[in-house]
PDB file of C-alpha atoms and ligand atoms in Angstrom:
ATOM      1  CA  MET O 149      42.974 -16.920  -5.438  1.00 91.00           C
ATOM      2  CA  ILE O 150      41.172 -13.816  -4.129  1.00 93.00           C
ATOM      3  CA  CYS O 151      42.189 -10.415  -5.469  1.00 97.00           C
ATOM      4  CA  GLU O 152      41.320  -7.001  -4.091  1.00 97.00           C
ATOM      5  CA  ARG O 153      42.445  -3.414  -4.570  1.00 97.00           C
ATOM      6  CA  SER O 154      43.089  -0.936  -1.809  1.00 97.00           C
ATOM      7  CA  GLY O 155      43.111   2.803  -2.330  1.00 97.00           C
ATOM      8  CA  ALA O 156      45.265   5.483  -0.705  1.00 98.00           C
ATOM      9  CA  LYS O 157      43.539   7.795   1.763  1.00 98.00           C
ATOM     10  CA  LEU O 158      44.049  11.521   2.120  1.00 98.00           C
ATOM     11  CA  ASN O 159      43.402  13.679   5.143  1.00 98.00           C
ATOM     12  CA  LEU O 160      41.738  16.745   3.628  1.00 98.00           C
ATOM     13  CA  THR O 161      41.828  18.197   7.129  1.00 98.00           C
ATOM     14  CA  LEU O 162      43.624  16.821  10.162  1.00 98.00           C
ATOM     15  CA  ASP O 163      43.172  18.243  13.630  1.00 98.00           C
ATOM     16  CA  VAL O 164      44.266  16.954  17.023  1.00 97.00           C
ATOM     17  CA  THR O 165      41.755  17.956  19.669  1.00 96.00           C
ATOM     18  CA  GLY O 166      42.996  16.261  22.855  1.00 94.00           C
ATOM     19  CA  ARG O 167      44.524  13.225  24.522  1.00 94.00           C
ATOM     20  CA  LEU O 168      42.877   9.851  24.970  1.00 95.00           C
ATOM     21  CA  PRO O 169      43.672   7.172  27.535  1.00 91.00           C
ATOM     22  CA  GLY O 170      46.288   4.662  26.348  1.00 89.00           C
ATOM     23  CA  GLY O 171      48.643   7.214  24.766  1.00 89.00           C
ATOM     24  CA  TYR O 172      46.419   7.994  21.787  1.00 96.00           C
ATOM     25  CA  HIS O 173      45.223  11.402  20.674  1.00 97.00           C
ATOM     26  CA  ALA O 174      41.726  12.523  19.790  1.00 98.00           C
ATOM     27  CA  VAL O 175      41.698  13.503  16.132  1.00 98.00           C
ATOM     28  CA  ARG O 176      39.165  15.190  13.880  1.00 98.00           C
ATOM     29  CA  SER O 177      39.802  14.612  10.221  1.00 98.00           C
ATOM     30  CA  VAL O 178      37.904  14.779   6.952  1.00 98.00           C
ATOM     31  CA  MET O 179      39.221  11.703   5.173  1.00 98.00           C
ATOM     32  CA  GLN O 180      38.975  10.944   1.477  1.00 98.00           C
ATOM     33  CA  GLY O 181      39.572   7.700  -0.407  1.00 98.00           C
ATOM     34  CA  THR O 182      41.324   7.786  -3.781  1.00 98.00           C
ATOM     35  CA  ASP O 183      41.786   5.559  -6.799  1.00 98.00           C
ATOM     36  CA  LEU O 184      45.577   5.424  -6.291  1.00 98.00           C
ATOM     37  CA  CYS O 185      45.558   1.698  -5.537  1.00 98.00           C
ATOM     38  CA  ASP O 186      47.688  -1.168  -4.322  1.00 98.00           C
ATOM     39  CA  GLU O 187      46.653  -4.583  -5.590  1.00 98.00           C
ATOM     40  CA  LEU O 188      46.700  -7.738  -3.559  1.00 98.00           C
ATOM     41  CA  CYS O 189      45.959 -11.394  -4.237  1.00 98.00           C
ATOM     42  CA  ILE O 190      45.437 -13.958  -1.517  1.00 98.00           C
ATOM     43  CA  GLU O 191      46.468 -17.565  -2.218  1.00 97.00           C
ATOM     44  CA  PRO O 192      45.203 -19.777   0.603  1.00 96.00           C
ATOM     45  CA  GLY O 193      47.786 -22.394   1.622  1.00 94.00           C
ATOM     46  CA  ALA O 194      48.950 -24.648   4.382  1.00 87.00           C
ATOM     47  CA  GLY O 195      51.924 -22.770   5.807  1.00 90.00           C
ATOM     48  CA  GLU O 196      52.196 -19.580   7.822  1.00 96.00           C
ATOM     49  CA  TRP O 197      50.968 -16.352   6.247  1.00 97.00           C
ATOM     50  CA  GLN O 198      53.526 -14.490   4.134  1.00 97.00           C
ATOM     51  CA  ALA O 199      53.033 -11.190   2.340  1.00 98.00           C
ATOM     52  CA  PRO O 200      55.761 -10.730  -0.281  1.00 97.00           C
ATOM     53  CA  SER O 201      55.654  -7.533  -2.296  1.00 97.00           C
ATOM     54  CA  ASN O 202      57.351  -5.761  -5.172  1.00 97.00           C
ATOM     55  CA  LEU O 203      59.199  -3.696  -2.512  1.00 96.00           C
ATOM     56  CA  ARG O 204      61.850  -6.008  -1.075  1.00 92.00           C
ATOM     57  CA  TYR O 205      62.433  -3.892   2.021  1.00 93.00           C
ATOM     58  CA  LEU O 206      58.894  -4.326   3.325  1.00 95.00           C
ATOM     59  CA  PRO O 207      58.463  -6.962   6.026  1.00 95.00           C
ATOM     60  CA  SER O 208      56.612  -9.982   4.661  1.00 95.00           C
ATOM     61  CA  GLY O 209      55.996 -11.856   7.910  1.00 95.00           C
ATOM     62  CA  GLY O 210      53.948 -11.389  11.044  1.00 95.00           C
ATOM     63  CA  THR O 211      54.617  -7.655  11.346  1.00 96.00           C
ATOM     64  CA  ASN O 212      53.053  -6.928   7.956  1.00 97.00           C
ATOM     65  CA  LEU O 213      49.612  -5.420   8.588  1.00 98.00           C
ATOM     66  CA  ALA O 214      48.075  -7.538   5.794  1.00 98.00           C
ATOM     67  CA  VAL O 215      49.277 -10.719   7.545  1.00 98.00           C
ATOM     68  CA  ARG O 216      47.982  -9.423  10.875  1.00 98.00           C
ATOM     69  CA  ALA O 217      44.585  -8.803   9.236  1.00 98.00           C
ATOM     70  CA  ALA O 218      44.403 -12.380   7.889  1.00 98.00           C
ATOM     71  CA  LEU O 219      45.326 -13.820  11.309  1.00 98.00           C
ATOM     72  CA  LEU O 220      42.833 -11.563  13.087  1.00 98.00           C
ATOM     73  CA  PHE O 221      40.001 -12.471  10.695  1.00 98.00           C
ATOM     74  CA  ARG O 222      40.516 -16.185  11.345  1.00 97.00           C
ATOM     75  CA  GLU O 223      40.875 -15.662  15.092  1.00 97.00           C
ATOM     76  CA  GLU O 224      37.679 -13.620  15.364  1.00 97.00           C
ATOM     77  CA  THR O 225      35.418 -15.466  12.926  1.00 97.00           C
ATOM     78  CA  GLY O 226      36.873 -18.997  12.841  1.00 97.00           C
ATOM     79  CA  LEU O 227      36.550 -18.684   9.050  1.00 97.00           C
ATOM     80  CA  GLY O 228      38.986 -18.077   6.225  1.00 95.00           C
ATOM     81  CA  PRO O 229      42.266 -19.849   5.474  1.00 96.00           C
ATOM     82  CA  ALA O 230      44.717 -20.647   8.281  1.00 95.00           C
ATOM     83  CA  GLY O 231      47.654 -19.544   6.172  1.00 97.00           C
ATOM     84  CA  GLY O 232      48.871 -18.788   2.694  1.00 97.00           C
ATOM     85  CA  VAL O 233      50.419 -16.025   0.654  1.00 98.00           C
ATOM     86  CA  ILE O 234      49.228 -12.441   0.217  1.00 98.00           C
ATOM     87  CA  ARG O 235      50.961 -11.023  -2.867  1.00 98.00           C
ATOM     88  CA  LEU O 236      51.156  -7.255  -2.647  1.00 98.00           C
ATOM     89  CA  LYS O 237      51.729  -4.954  -5.568  1.00 98.00           C
ATOM     90  CA  LYS O 238      52.508  -1.644  -3.942  1.00 98.00           C
ATOM     91  CA  ASN O 239      51.735   1.399  -6.061  1.00 97.00           C
ATOM     92  CA  ILE O 240      50.994   3.713  -3.144  1.00 97.00           C
ATOM     93  CA  PRO O 241      54.205   5.236  -1.760  1.00 95.00           C
ATOM     94  CA  VAL O 242      54.921   3.638   1.627  1.00 93.00           C
ATOM     95  CA  CYS O 243      55.129   5.569   4.911  1.00 87.00           C
ATOM     96  CA  GLY O 244      53.659   8.604   3.218  1.00 94.00           C
ATOM     97  CA  GLY O 245      50.609   9.323   5.374  1.00 97.00           C
ATOM     98  CA  LEU O 246      48.513   7.737   2.619  1.00 98.00           C
ATOM     99  CA  GLY O 247      47.317   4.740   4.630  1.00 97.00           C
ATOM    100  CA  GLY O 248      48.861   2.214   2.241  1.00 97.00           C
ATOM    101  CA  GLY O 249      49.454  -0.481   4.875  1.00 97.00           C
ATOM    102  CA  SER O 250      46.111   0.259   6.544  1.00 98.00           C
ATOM    103  CA  GLY O 251      44.388  -0.071   3.174  1.00 98.00           C
ATOM    104  CA  ASN O 252      46.069  -3.432   2.534  1.00 98.00           C
ATOM    105  CA  ALA O 253      44.846  -4.700   5.907  1.00 98.00           C
ATOM    106  CA  ALA O 254      41.303  -3.479   5.228  1.00 98.00           C
ATOM    107  CA  ALA O 255      41.375  -5.113   1.776  1.00 98.00           C
ATOM    108  CA  VAL O 256      42.385  -8.449   3.332  1.00 98.00           C
ATOM    109  CA  LEU O 257      39.443  -8.175   5.757  1.00 98.00           C
ATOM    110  CA  ARG O 258      37.026  -7.344   2.902  1.00 97.00           C
ATOM    111  CA  ALA O 259      38.295 -10.151   0.672  1.00 97.00           C
ATOM    112  CA  LEU O 260      38.227 -12.800   3.406  1.00 97.00           C
ATOM    113  CA  ASN O 261      34.793 -11.613   4.580  1.00 97.00           C
ATOM    114  CA  ARG O 262      33.414 -12.025   1.066  1.00 96.00           C
ATOM    115  CA  GLU O 263      35.102 -15.294   0.147  1.00 95.00           C
ATOM    116  CA  SER O 264      34.622 -17.076   3.471  1.00 96.00           C
ATOM    117  CA  GLY O 265      30.906 -16.323   3.542  1.00 95.00           C
ATOM    118  CA  ALA O 266      31.309 -14.710   6.989  1.00 97.00           C
ATOM    119  CA  GLY O 267      29.096 -11.882   5.764  1.00 95.00           C
ATOM    120  CA  LEU O 268      30.160  -9.344   8.391  1.00 97.00           C
ATOM    121  CA  THR O 269      28.641  -5.886   7.966  1.00 97.00           C
ATOM    122  CA  ALA O 270      30.809  -2.805   7.394  1.00 96.00           C
ATOM    123  CA  ALA O 271      30.360  -1.893  11.086  1.00 97.00           C
ATOM    124  CA  GLU O 272      31.452  -5.379  12.168  1.00 97.00           C
ATOM    125  CA  LEU O 273      34.466  -5.306   9.852  1.00 98.00           C
ATOM    126  CA  ARG O 274      35.396  -1.876  11.228  1.00 98.00           C
ATOM    127  CA  ALA O 275      35.309  -3.277  14.766  1.00 98.00           C
ATOM    128  CA  LEU O 276      37.933  -5.811  13.653  1.00 98.00           C
ATOM    129  CA  ALA O 277      39.841  -3.172  11.696  1.00 98.00           C
ATOM    130  CA  GLU O 278      40.171  -0.984  14.791  1.00 97.00           C
ATOM    131  CA  LYS O 279      42.425  -3.630  16.361  1.00 98.00           C
ATOM    132  CA  LEU O 280      44.889  -3.225  13.501  1.00 98.00           C
ATOM    133  CA  GLY O 281      45.350   0.555  13.533  1.00 97.00           C
ATOM    134  CA  SER O 282      43.595   3.906  13.720  1.00 97.00           C
ATOM    135  CA  ASP O 283      43.248   4.378   9.933  1.00 98.00           C
ATOM    136  CA  VAL O 284      42.129   0.827   9.121  1.00 98.00           C
ATOM    137  CA  PRO O 285      38.401   1.342   9.976  1.00 98.00           C
ATOM    138  CA  PHE O 286      38.166   4.180   7.419  1.00 98.00           C
ATOM    139  CA  CYS O 287      39.865   2.001   4.803  1.00 98.00           C
ATOM    140  CA  VAL O 288      37.180  -0.704   5.115  1.00 98.00           C
ATOM    141  CA  THR O 289      34.979   1.306   2.734  1.00 97.00           C
ATOM    142  CA  GLY O 290      36.856   4.548   2.004  1.00 98.00           C
ATOM    143  CA  GLY O 291      34.700   7.302   0.556  1.00 98.00           C
ATOM    144  CA  THR O 292      34.422  10.681   2.280  1.00 98.00           C
ATOM    145  CA  MET O 293      34.132  10.555   6.067  1.00 98.00           C
ATOM    146  CA  LEU O 294      34.645  12.538   9.214  1.00 98.00           C
ATOM    147  CA  ALA O 295      36.955  10.533  11.460  1.00 98.00           C
ATOM    148  CA  GLU O 296      36.976  11.245  15.178  1.00 98.00           C
ATOM    149  CA  GLY O 297      38.085   9.504  18.378  1.00 98.00           C
ATOM    150  CA  ARG O 298      41.351   7.720  17.565  1.00 97.00           C
ATOM    151  CA  GLY O 299      40.176   7.753  13.960  1.00 97.00           C
ATOM    152  CA  GLU O 300      37.672   4.921  14.346  1.00 97.00           C
ATOM    153  CA  VAL O 301      34.514   6.995  14.956  1.00 98.00           C
ATOM    154  CA  LEU O 302      33.345   7.538  11.401  1.00 98.00           C
ATOM    155  CA  THR O 303      30.533   9.650   9.991  1.00 98.00           C
ATOM    156  CA  PRO O 304      29.847   9.404   6.236  1.00 97.00           C
ATOM    157  CA  LEU O 305      29.886  12.770   4.443  1.00 98.00           C
ATOM    158  CA  PRO O 306      28.655  13.895   1.029  1.00 98.00           C
ATOM    159  CA  PRO O 307      31.247  12.820  -1.568  1.00 98.00           C
ATOM    160  CA  LEU O 308      34.034  15.181  -2.611  1.00 98.00           C
ATOM    161  CA  PRO O 309      32.914  16.639  -5.964  1.00 98.00           C
ATOM    162  CA  ASP O 310      34.687  15.270  -9.040  1.00 98.00           C
ATOM    163  CA  CYS O 311      38.230  16.593  -9.301  1.00 98.00           C
ATOM    164  CA  GLY O 312      41.809  15.634 -10.120  1.00 98.00           C
ATOM    165  CA  ILE O 313      44.405  14.963  -7.438  1.00 98.00           C
ATOM    166  CA  VAL O 314      48.197  15.019  -7.638  1.00 98.00           C
ATOM    167  CA  VAL O 315      50.169  13.404  -4.817  1.00 98.00           C
ATOM    168  CA  CYS O 316      53.872  14.156  -4.295  1.00 98.00           C
ATOM    169  CA  ARG O 317      56.230  12.506  -1.880  1.00 96.00           C
ATOM    170  CA  PRO O 318      58.818  14.994  -0.582  1.00 96.00           C
ATOM    171  CA  ASP O 319      62.044  13.256   0.359  1.00 95.00           C
ATOM    172  CA  PHE O 320      61.827  12.837   4.122  1.00 95.00           C
ATOM    173  CA  SER O 321      60.384  10.201   6.378  1.00 93.00           C
ATOM    174  CA  SER O 322      58.440  10.951   9.497  1.00 90.00           C
ATOM    175  CA  SER O 323      57.522   8.783  12.438  1.00 94.00           C
ATOM    176  CA  THR O 324      53.861   9.028  13.433  1.00 94.00           C
ATOM    177  CA  PRO O 325      54.429   8.616  17.220  1.00 94.00           C
ATOM    178  CA  GLU O 326      57.292  11.158  17.103  1.00 95.00           C
ATOM    179  CA  LEU O 327      55.184  13.703  15.262  1.00 96.00           C
ATOM    180  CA  PHE O 328      52.338  13.292  17.765  1.00 95.00           C
ATOM    181  CA  ALA O 329      54.929  13.830  20.533  1.00 94.00           C
ATOM    182  CA  ALA O 330      56.289  16.937  18.758  1.00 95.00           C
ATOM    183  CA  LEU O 331      52.752  18.299  18.566  1.00 94.00           C
ATOM    184  CA  ASP O 332      52.285  17.686  22.312  1.00 93.00           C
ATOM    185  CA  ARG O 333      55.315  19.888  23.008  1.00 94.00           C
ATOM    186  CA  GLN O 334      53.789  22.889  21.310  1.00 91.00           C
ATOM    187  CA  LYS O 335      50.664  24.930  21.847  1.00 87.00           C
ATOM    188  CA  LEU O 336      48.436  24.417  18.832  1.00 89.00           C
ATOM    189  CA  ARG O 337      47.225  27.836  17.793  1.00 88.00           C
ATOM    190  CA  VAL O 338      45.763  27.204  14.372  1.00 95.00           C
ATOM    191  CA  HIS O 339      43.189  24.536  13.630  1.00 97.00           C
ATOM    192  CA  PRO O 340      41.517  23.542  10.371  1.00 98.00           C
ATOM    193  CA  ASP O 341      38.120  25.003   9.587  1.00 98.00           C
ATOM    194  CA  THR O 342      36.515  21.556   9.715  1.00 98.00           C
ATOM    195  CA  GLU O 343      32.986  22.991   9.923  1.00 98.00           C
ATOM    196  CA  GLY O 344      33.685  25.054   6.796  1.00 98.00           C
ATOM    197  CA  VAL O 345      34.800  21.903   4.963  1.00 98.00           C
ATOM    198  CA  LEU O 346      31.648  20.071   6.080  1.00 98.00           C
ATOM    199  CA  ARG O 347      29.511  22.964   4.788  1.00 98.00           C
ATOM    200  CA  ALA O 348      31.418  23.057   1.492  1.00 98.00           C
ATOM    201  CA  LEU O 349      30.952  19.285   1.023  1.00 98.00           C
ATOM    202  CA  GLU O 350      27.245  19.702   1.734  1.00 98.00           C
ATOM    203  CA  ALA O 351      27.089  22.438  -0.929  1.00 98.00           C
ATOM    204  CA  GLY O 352      29.155  20.447  -3.465  1.00 98.00           C
ATOM    205  CA  ASP O 353      31.666  23.313  -3.410  1.00 98.00           C
ATOM    206  CA  LEU O 354      35.043  21.825  -4.451  1.00 98.00           C
ATOM    207  CA  GLU O 355      36.896  25.121  -4.173  1.00 98.00           C
ATOM    208  CA  GLY O 356      35.493  25.665  -0.688  1.00 98.00           C
ATOM    209  CA  VAL O 357      36.836  22.262   0.393  1.00 98.00           C
ATOM    210  CA  ALA O 358      40.196  22.611  -1.361  1.00 98.00           C
ATOM    211  CA  ARG O 359      41.084  26.021   0.043  1.00 98.00           C
ATOM    212  CA  ARG O 360      40.347  24.801   3.581  1.00 98.00           C
ATOM    213  CA  CYS O 361      42.603  21.719   3.404  1.00 98.00           C
ATOM    214  CA  PHE O 362      44.762  21.991   6.515  1.00 98.00           C
ATOM    215  CA  ASN O 363      46.882  19.633   8.597  1.00 98.00           C
ATOM    216  CA  VAL O 364      48.098  20.551  12.110  1.00 98.00           C
ATOM    217  CA  PHE O 365      51.082  18.223  11.743  1.00 98.00           C
ATOM    218  CA  GLU O 366      52.709  20.553   9.230  1.00 97.00           C
ATOM    219  CA  ALA O 367      53.440  22.873  12.169  1.00 96.00           C
ATOM    220  CA  ALA O 368      55.118  20.031  14.080  1.00 96.00           C
ATOM    221  CA  LEU O 369      57.675  19.224  11.363  1.00 97.00           C
ATOM    222  CA  SER O 370      61.311  20.126  11.887  1.00 95.00           C
ATOM    223  CA  ARG O 371      62.902  22.720   9.662  1.00 96.00           C
ATOM    224  CA  ARG O 372      64.012  20.643   6.643  1.00 97.00           C
ATOM    225  CA  PRO O 373      60.787  18.613   6.236  1.00 97.00           C
ATOM    226  CA  ALA O 374      58.722  21.773   6.819  1.00 97.00           C
ATOM    227  CA  GLY O 375      60.656  23.491   4.025  1.00 98.00           C
ATOM    228  CA  LEU O 376      60.137  20.555   1.658  1.00 98.00           C
ATOM    229  CA  VAL O 377      56.391  20.463   2.373  1.00 98.00           C
ATOM    230  CA  ALA O 378      56.057  24.228   1.880  1.00 98.00           C
ATOM    231  CA  GLU O 379      58.010  24.000  -1.394  1.00 98.00           C
ATOM    232  CA  THR O 380      55.830  21.134  -2.663  1.00 98.00           C
ATOM    233  CA  LYS O 381      52.609  22.938  -1.738  1.00 98.00           C
ATOM    234  CA  SER O 382      53.781  26.076  -3.558  1.00 98.00           C
ATOM    235  CA  ALA O 383      54.673  24.028  -6.637  1.00 98.00           C
ATOM    236  CA  LEU O 384      51.204  22.427  -6.688  1.00 98.00           C
ATOM    237  CA  LEU O 385      49.442  25.761  -6.141  1.00 98.00           C
ATOM    238  CA  ASP O 386      51.572  27.449  -8.843  1.00 98.00           C
ATOM    239  CA  LEU O 387      50.501  24.671 -11.210  1.00 98.00           C
ATOM    240  CA  GLY O 388      46.850  25.470 -10.569  1.00 98.00           C
ATOM    241  CA  ALA O 389      45.853  23.432  -7.502  1.00 98.00           C
ATOM    242  CA  LEU O 390      42.809  24.852  -5.711  1.00 98.00           C
ATOM    243  CA  GLY O 391      44.357  23.738  -2.452  1.00 98.00           C
ATOM    244  CA  ALA O 392      47.337  21.700  -1.236  1.00 98.00           C
ATOM    245  CA  CYS O 393      48.153  20.029   2.048  1.00 98.00           C
ATOM    246  CA  MET O 394      50.213  17.296   3.719  1.00 98.00           C
ATOM    247  CA  SER O 395      48.371  14.012   4.353  1.00 98.00           C
ATOM    248  CA  GLY O 396      48.506  12.296   7.763  1.00 98.00           C
ATOM    249  CA  THR O 397      51.925  12.615   9.342  1.00 97.00           C
ATOM    250  CA  GLY O 398      53.544  12.938   5.926  1.00 94.00           C
ATOM    251  CA  SER O 399      55.523  13.068   3.931  1.00 96.00           C
ATOM    252  CA  ALA O 400      52.942  12.940   1.106  1.00 98.00           C
ATOM    253  CA  VAL O 401      51.547  16.277  -0.043  1.00 98.00           C
ATOM    254  CA  PHE O 402      48.511  16.431  -2.307  1.00 98.00           C
ATOM    255  CA  GLY O 403      47.004  19.086  -4.514  1.00 98.00           C
ATOM    256  CA  ILE O 404      43.332  19.211  -5.492  1.00 98.00           C
ATOM    257  CA  PHE O 405      42.606  20.381  -9.026  1.00 98.00           C
ATOM    258  CA  ALA O 406      39.336  21.468 -10.652  1.00 98.00           C
ATOM    259  CA  ASP O 407      39.360  18.468 -13.005  1.00 98.00           C
ATOM    260  CA  ALA O 408      41.385  15.484 -14.221  1.00 98.00           C
ATOM    261  CA  VAL O 409      42.791  17.451 -17.189  1.00 98.00           C
ATOM    262  CA  SER O 410      44.340  20.241 -15.105  1.00 98.00           C
ATOM    263  CA  ALA O 411      45.689  17.638 -12.639  1.00 98.00           C
ATOM    264  CA  ALA O 412      47.233  15.699 -15.543  1.00 98.00           C
ATOM    265  CA  SER O 413      49.011  18.775 -16.883  1.00 98.00           C
ATOM    266  CA  ALA O 414      50.373  19.632 -13.407  1.00 98.00           C
ATOM    267  CA  HIS O 415      51.492  16.010 -13.050  1.00 98.00           C
ATOM    268  CA  ALA O 416      53.258  16.188 -16.437  1.00 98.00           C
ATOM    269  CA  ALA O 417      55.005  19.449 -15.472  1.00 98.00           C
ATOM    270  CA  LEU O 418      56.225  17.947 -12.182  1.00 98.00           C
ATOM    271  CA  THR O 419      57.408  14.760 -13.893  1.00 97.00           C
ATOM    272  CA  GLU O 420      59.329  16.854 -16.423  1.00 97.00           C
ATOM    273  CA  ARG O 421      61.129  18.542 -13.491  1.00 95.00           C
ATOM    274  CA  GLY O 422      62.118  15.106 -12.180  1.00 95.00           C
ATOM    275  CA  VAL O 423      59.602  15.171  -9.324  1.00 95.00           C
ATOM    276  CA  THR O 424      57.940  11.827  -8.575  1.00 93.00           C
ATOM    277  CA  ALA O 425      54.230  12.511  -8.549  1.00 97.00           C
ATOM    278  CA  PHE O 426      51.103  10.374  -8.660  1.00 98.00           C
ATOM    279  CA  LEU O 427      47.956  11.276 -10.543  1.00 98.00           C
ATOM    280  CA  CYS O 428      44.653  10.096  -9.103  1.00 98.00           C
ATOM    281  CA  GLY O 429      41.095  11.062  -8.309  1.00 98.00           C
ATOM    282  CA  PRO O 430      38.614  10.690  -5.470  1.00 98.00           C
ATOM    283  CA  ALA O 431      36.973   7.282  -4.957  1.00 98.00           C
ATOM    284  CA  GLN O 432      33.515   6.858  -3.499  1.00 95.00           C
ATOM    285  CA  ALA O 433      32.791   4.495  -0.639  1.00 95.00           C
ATOM    286  CA  ALA O 434      33.044   0.859  -1.773  1.00 88.00           C
ATOM    287  CA  ALA O 435      30.449  -1.785  -1.036  1.00 85.00           C
ATOM    288  CA  ILE O 436      32.002  -4.456   1.138  1.00 84.00           C
ATOM    289  CA  LEU O 437      30.132  -7.549  -0.047  1.00 77.00           C
TER     290      LEU O 437
HETATM  291  O1  LIG G 294      46.851   3.357  15.401  1.00 69.51           O
HETATM  292  P1  LIG G 294      48.192   3.359  14.769  1.00 69.51           P
HETATM  293  O2  LIG G 294      48.922   2.054  14.987  1.00 69.51           O
HETATM  294  O3  LIG G 294      48.177   3.768  13.349  1.00 69.51           O
HETATM  295  O4  LIG G 294      49.013   4.473  15.532  1.00 69.51           O
HETATM  296  C1  LIG G 294      50.409   4.588  15.495  1.00 69.51           C
HETATM  297  C2  LIG G 294      50.864   5.513  16.608  1.00 69.51           C
HETATM  298  O5  LIG G 294      50.427   6.847  16.341  1.00 69.51           O
HETATM  299  C3  LIG G 294      50.282   5.195  17.983  1.00 69.51           C
HETATM  300  O6  LIG G 294      51.068   4.280  18.679  1.00 69.51           O
HETATM  301  C4  LIG G 294      50.283   6.551  18.655  1.00 69.51           C
HETATM  302  O7  LIG G 294      51.574   6.860  19.139  1.00 69.51           O
HETATM  303  C5  LIG G 294      50.006   7.510  17.512  1.00 69.51           C
HETATM  304  N1  LIG G 294      48.567   7.848  17.399  1.00 69.51           N
HETATM  305  C6  LIG G 294      47.992   8.682  18.342  1.00 69.51           C
HETATM  306  N2  LIG G 294      46.669   9.019  18.220  1.00 69.51           N
HETATM  307  C7  LIG G 294      45.923   8.555  17.186  1.00 69.51           C
HETATM  308  C8  LIG G 294      46.494   7.714  16.209  1.00 69.51           C
HETATM  309  C9  LIG G 294      47.828   7.377  16.343  1.00 69.51           C
HETATM  310  O8  LIG G 294      48.668   9.123  19.282  1.00 69.51           O
HETATM  311  N3  LIG G 294      44.641   8.925  17.090  1.00 69.51           N
END
């Protein structure tokens, strides 16, 4: 049995800068890995791959990204088991813009790469990961990175300084393709200050990063989701967050706090109000072998 953890990602900034061939959009995003983790264990076996999880409504067959990762690894390397079971313990809220499924897929690639002796480098694993989705290459190592292109062109950045993070999940679901389409219908006037975030990371200036967190997709939300995101951001800021923003295409909203203690007290206050919130911190890039 091979076990691996996969962390949620956050988009500290998310900008859409143009269109790419094939229906994709060019993005520019400062991405951050966290220690809010799913856990998965791979049991090699004889039958077809299955990925059961603690969430019964998730598909466990060939459409599950973790299964697709296991099939792809075998197809591309000729190594690794032909089938088996991938047991998923989902702690990361699903469909939240937190890259949970992408992280699971990347964790399967890492685990099979290590255990099969394939010994692919991070760059080689990312080339596989790209075939599974735009966020999967980042999830191969996590850390702090500038993602460009579809999301697969990655530049490592200085790590986000130590801090506490609270993630909330406002009650709406959003479809990534639909939100990209909604963005196409409007003229984007405001963009994140990505350069400012890069400078702040270089200077180790947490406040400078946090106050520049910005996601263009917030402007593409319809009225009710937009209201819920605004409400959640205000709640996080009122509880002391240095900055708050939606991640990916939502619905997750995160707040960055000066330290783990202030994040924990904001988390406790939200929980007391009946709000489901997740307490976590930044995770540095993981070694793959
Ligand atoms: O790559 P992934 O499967 O995560 O993308 C899901 C959908 O999101 C794509 O089919 C596309 O409609 C949209 N997308 C995009 N540009 C990106 C990433 C995703 O248009 N850079």
